[in-house]
């Protein structure tokens, strides 16, 4: 889709079946449905405004109200949504400030919080584990978590005010991620360095590290305009709007055991 923006399209979107082997539970299925959208000359601030308006519209179309009941919670999709930086969130729920901390300091802090970590995890993965274990479940109402550390976001543009952060958000609803979005990284030199850092993480044993996509780097060399991008998990959204407790209830043909 980003190559289409390079090719001159102002905006593209796609609904797609996606496969990602992250295991299976009530909110994860290896094959899931996602909407991706990219818009040229927009950034993550525009994408936050777009996302909250879109989800409020969906809620009203499905239920006649911005509010929906999911289990024991009433969730209100009415815009605007609260915006909290990743650093603020971790500080609020753990008392630990990740600013300026080394990989070893963050690993030690995570261990002190009782989080299972190991030597294969780089700085970004460690921060992600802390947030996932200690912060994520606290966000029941729609909340944008913004400004992720650069180590967590290999495809994301550096923050305009702080090069140690990126212009990224994830939307948390009912304690789970519903959307992930960036101001897209459009500097081919920076992108190649990020990919090379991912290879180093893979060599340490990080199974989720990315590979170097030389064809994509070549596309960036032709020129990707400043672009905002967002992916929304459609199955999780349908779960929330229909009070379905399992993702398998909203997938038409979930994988079944053979007879």
Coordinates of C-alpha atoms in Angstrom, one line a residue:
X1 CA 0.0 0.0 0.0
X2 CA 2.8 2.4 0.8
X3 CA 4.3 1.6 -2.7
X4 CA 1.0 2.9 -4.1
X5 CA 1.5 6.2 -2.3
X6 CA 5.0 6.3 -3.8
X7 CA 3.4 5.7 -7.2
X8 CA 1.2 8.8 -6.8
X9 CA -2.1 7.8 -5.1
X10 CA -3.2 10.3 -2.5
X11 CA -4.9 7.7 -0.3
X12 CA -5.4 4.0 -0.3
X13 CA -7.2 1.5 2.0
X14 CA -7.7 -2.2 2.1
X15 CA -9.7 -4.8 4.0
X16 CA -7.6 -7.9 4.2
X17 CA -7.4 -11.3 5.8
X18 CA -4.0 -11.3 7.6
X19 CA -2.0 -14.1 9.1
X20 CA 0.2 -13.5 12.1
X21 CA 1.3 -16.4 14.3
X22 CA 0.8 -14.9 17.7
X23 CA -1.0 -17.9 19.2
X24 CA -4.7 -18.2 20.0
X25 CA -6.9 -17.0 22.8
X26 CA -10.2 -15.1 23.2
X27 CA -8.8 -12.0 21.5
X28 CA -6.2 -13.5 19.1
X29 CA -6.7 -15.7 16.1
X30 CA -3.8 -16.5 13.7
X31 CA -6.0 -15.4 10.7
X32 CA -7.8 -12.1 11.3
X33 CA -9.4 -9.2 9.4
X34 CA -7.7 -5.9 9.2
X35 CA -8.4 -2.5 7.6
X36 CA -5.3 -0.6 6.6
X37 CA -5.3 3.0 5.4
X38 CA -2.6 5.3 4.2
X39 CA -3.1 9.0 3.3
X40 CA -0.4 11.2 1.8
X41 CA 0.5 14.5 3.4
X42 CA -1.2 13.5 6.7
X43 CA 0.4 12.5 10.0
X44 CA -0.5 10.6 13.2
X45 CA -2.4 13.5 14.6
X46 CA -4.7 13.6 11.6
X47 CA -5.0 9.8 11.9
X48 CA -6.1 10.0 15.5
X49 CA -8.8 12.5 14.6
X50 CA -9.9 10.2 11.7
X51 CA -9.9 7.0 13.8
X52 CA -12.0 8.4 16.6
X53 CA -14.6 9.8 14.2
X54 CA -14.7 6.6 12.2
X55 CA -15.2 4.4 15.3
X56 CA -17.9 6.7 16.7
X57 CA -19.7 6.5 13.3
X58 CA -19.4 2.7 13.3
X59 CA -20.8 2.4 16.9
X60 CA -23.8 4.6 16.0
X61 CA -24.5 2.7 12.8
X62 CA -24.5 -0.7 14.6
X63 CA -26.1 0.2 18.0
X64 CA -27.8 3.6 17.4
X65 CA -25.5 5.1 20.0
X66 CA -21.9 5.9 20.6
X67 CA -22.1 3.6 23.7
X68 CA -21.9 -0.2 23.6
X69 CA -22.0 -2.8 26.4
X70 CA -19.2 -5.3 26.4
X71 CA -19.4 -7.8 29.3
X72 CA -19.5 -5.8 32.5
X73 CA -18.3 -2.5 30.9
X74 CA -20.1 0.2 29.1
X75 CA -17.7 1.6 26.4
X76 CA -18.3 5.0 24.9
X77 CA -16.8 5.5 21.4
X78 CA -17.8 9.2 21.3
X79 CA -14.9 11.4 20.1
X80 CA -12.5 12.8 21.3
X81 CA -10.5 10.1 23.1
X82 CA -8.0 10.6 25.8
X83 CA -4.4 10.8 24.7
X84 CA -1.5 9.5 26.9
X85 CA 2.1 9.1 26.0
X86 CA 3.8 5.7 26.4
X87 CA 6.2 7.3 28.9
X88 CA 3.4 8.8 31.0
X89 CA 1.5 5.5 31.0
X90 CA 4.4 3.5 32.3
X91 CA 5.2 6.1 34.9
X92 CA 1.6 6.2 36.1
X93 CA 1.2 2.5 36.6
X94 CA 4.7 1.4 37.6
X95 CA 6.4 4.5 39.0
X96 CA 9.3 3.8 36.6
X97 CA 10.5 6.5 34.1
X98 CA 11.9 5.0 30.9
X99 CA 13.3 8.3 29.8
X100 CA 17.1 8.0 29.2
X101 CA 17.3 4.5 30.6
X102 CA 19.6 1.9 29.1
X103 CA 18.6 -1.6 28.0
X104 CA 20.1 -3.1 31.1
X105 CA 18.4 -0.6 33.4
X106 CA 15.0 -1.3 31.8
X107 CA 15.6 -5.1 32.0
X108 CA 16.4 -4.8 35.7
X109 CA 13.3 -2.7 36.3
X110 CA 11.1 -5.2 34.5
X111 CA 12.5 -8.1 36.5
X112 CA 11.8 -6.0 39.7
X113 CA 8.2 -5.7 38.6
X114 CA 7.9 -9.5 38.3
X115 CA 7.9 -9.5 34.5
X116 CA 9.5 -12.5 32.7
X117 CA 12.2 -11.1 30.4
X118 CA 15.4 -12.6 28.9
X119 CA 18.6 -11.5 27.2
X120 CA 17.2 -11.8 23.7
X121 CA 14.9 -8.8 24.3
X122 CA 16.2 -5.4 23.2
X123 CA 15.1 -2.1 24.6
X124 CA 11.9 -1.9 22.6
X125 CA 10.7 -5.4 23.4
X126 CA 11.4 -4.8 27.1
X127 CA 9.4 -1.6 27.2
X128 CA 6.6 -3.4 25.3
X129 CA 6.5 -6.1 27.9
X130 CA 6.3 -3.6 30.7
X131 CA 3.4 -1.7 29.0
X132 CA 1.6 -5.0 28.1
X133 CA 1.9 -6.4 31.6
X134 CA 1.3 -3.4 33.8
X135 CA -0.5 -0.7 31.8
X136 CA -2.6 -2.0 28.9
X137 CA -5.4 -3.7 30.9
X138 CA -6.2 -0.4 32.7
X139 CA -7.6 1.3 29.5
X140 CA -11.3 0.3 29.2
X141 CA -12.5 3.5 27.5
X142 CA -10.9 4.3 24.1
X143 CA -7.5 5.8 24.8
X144 CA -4.7 6.7 22.4
X145 CA -1.3 5.7 23.7
X146 CA 1.2 7.9 21.8
X147 CA 4.9 8.6 21.2
X148 CA 6.5 5.2 21.4
X149 CA 10.3 4.8 21.9
X150 CA 12.1 4.5 18.5
X151 CA 13.3 1.0 19.4
X152 CA 9.7 -0.2 19.3
X153 CA 8.8 1.1 15.9
X154 CA 11.0 0.2 13.0
X155 CA 8.7 1.5 10.3
X156 CA 7.7 4.8 12.1
X157 CA 8.9 8.3 11.6
X158 CA 11.0 9.9 14.4
X159 CA 9.1 12.4 16.6
X160 CA 9.4 16.0 15.4
X161 CA 10.3 17.2 18.9
X162 CA 12.3 14.2 20.3
X163 CA 14.3 11.9 18.1
X164 CA 14.3 9.2 20.7
X165 CA 10.5 8.8 20.2
X166 CA 8.3 8.1 17.2
X167 CA 5.1 9.6 16.0
X168 CA 3.0 6.5 16.7
X169 CA -0.2 5.6 18.5
X170 CA -2.0 2.5 19.5
X171 CA -5.7 2.7 20.4
X172 CA -6.6 0.8 23.6
X173 CA -10.2 -0.3 24.2
X174 CA -11.3 -2.7 26.9
X175 CA -7.7 -3.4 27.8
X176 CA -6.7 -4.5 24.3
X177 CA -5.1 -2.9 21.2
X178 CA -7.7 -2.0 18.5
X179 CA -5.6 0.2 16.2
X180 CA -2.0 0.9 15.4
X181 CA -0.9 3.9 13.5
X182 CA 2.2 6.0 12.5
X183 CA 3.5 9.0 10.8
X184 CA 5.2 6.8 8.3
X185 CA 9.0 6.7 8.0
X186 CA 9.9 8.1 4.6
X187 CA 13.7 8.5 4.9
X188 CA 15.3 5.5 3.1
X189 CA 18.7 5.9 4.9
X190 CA 17.0 5.9 8.3
X191 CA 14.8 3.0 7.3
X192 CA 17.8 0.9 6.2
X193 CA 19.5 1.6 9.5
X194 CA 16.3 0.5 11.4
X195 CA 16.1 -2.7 9.4
X196 CA 19.8 -3.4 10.2
X197 CA 19.1 -2.9 13.9
X198 CA 16.3 -5.4 13.5
X199 CA 18.7 -8.0 12.1
X200 CA 21.0 -7.5 15.2
X201 CA 17.9 -8.2 17.4
X202 CA 17.2 -11.3 15.3
X203 CA 20.7 -12.5 15.8
X204 CA 20.2 -12.2 19.5
X205 CA 17.2 -14.4 19.3
X206 CA 14.3 -12.0 18.9
X207 CA 11.8 -14.1 16.8
X208 CA 9.6 -11.0 16.1
X209 CA 12.4 -8.9 14.6
X210 CA 12.0 -7.8 11.0
X211 CA 14.1 -8.6 7.9
X212 CA 15.7 -6.1 5.5
X213 CA 13.2 -5.3 2.7
X214 CA 15.5 -3.9 0.0
X215 CA 12.6 -3.5 -2.5
X216 CA 10.7 -1.3 0.0
X217 CA 13.9 0.8 0.6
X218 CA 14.2 1.3 -3.1
X219 CA 10.6 2.5 -3.3
X220 CA 11.4 5.0 -0.5
X221 CA 14.4 6.2 -2.5
X222 CA 12.0 7.2 -5.3
X223 CA 10.1 9.2 -2.8
X224 CA 7.4 8.6 -0.2
X225 CA 5.6 11.8 0.7
X226 CA 4.9 12.5 4.3
X227 CA 2.2 9.9 5.0
X228 CA -0.1 8.8 7.8
X229 CA -1.0 5.2 8.1
X230 CA -3.3 3.1 10.4
X231 CA -4.4 -0.5 10.8
X232 CA -7.6 -1.4 12.6
X233 CA -8.5 -4.9 13.8
X234 CA -11.9 -5.4 12.4
X235 CA -12.7 -8.7 14.3
X236 CA -11.9 -7.0 17.6
X237 CA -14.1 -4.0 16.7
X238 CA -17.0 -6.4 15.8
X239 CA -16.5 -8.2 19.1
X240 CA -16.8 -4.9 21.0
X241 CA -19.9 -3.7 19.1
X242 CA -21.7 -7.0 19.4
X243 CA -20.7 -8.0 22.9
X244 CA -19.0 -11.2 21.7
X245 CA -16.5 -12.5 24.2
X246 CA -14.5 -14.7 21.8
X247 CA -12.9 -13.7 18.5
X248 CA -14.0 -17.0 17.1
X249 CA -17.6 -15.9 17.4
X250 CA -17.1 -13.2 14.8
X251 CA -14.9 -15.1 12.3
X252 CA -17.0 -16.9 9.7
X253 CA -14.9 -20.0 9.4
X254 CA -12.5 -20.3 12.4
X255 CA -10.1 -23.2 12.0
X256 CA -11.6 -26.4 13.3
X257 CA -10.0 -29.7 14.2
X258 CA -10.2 -32.3 11.5
X259 CA -12.9 -34.9 12.0

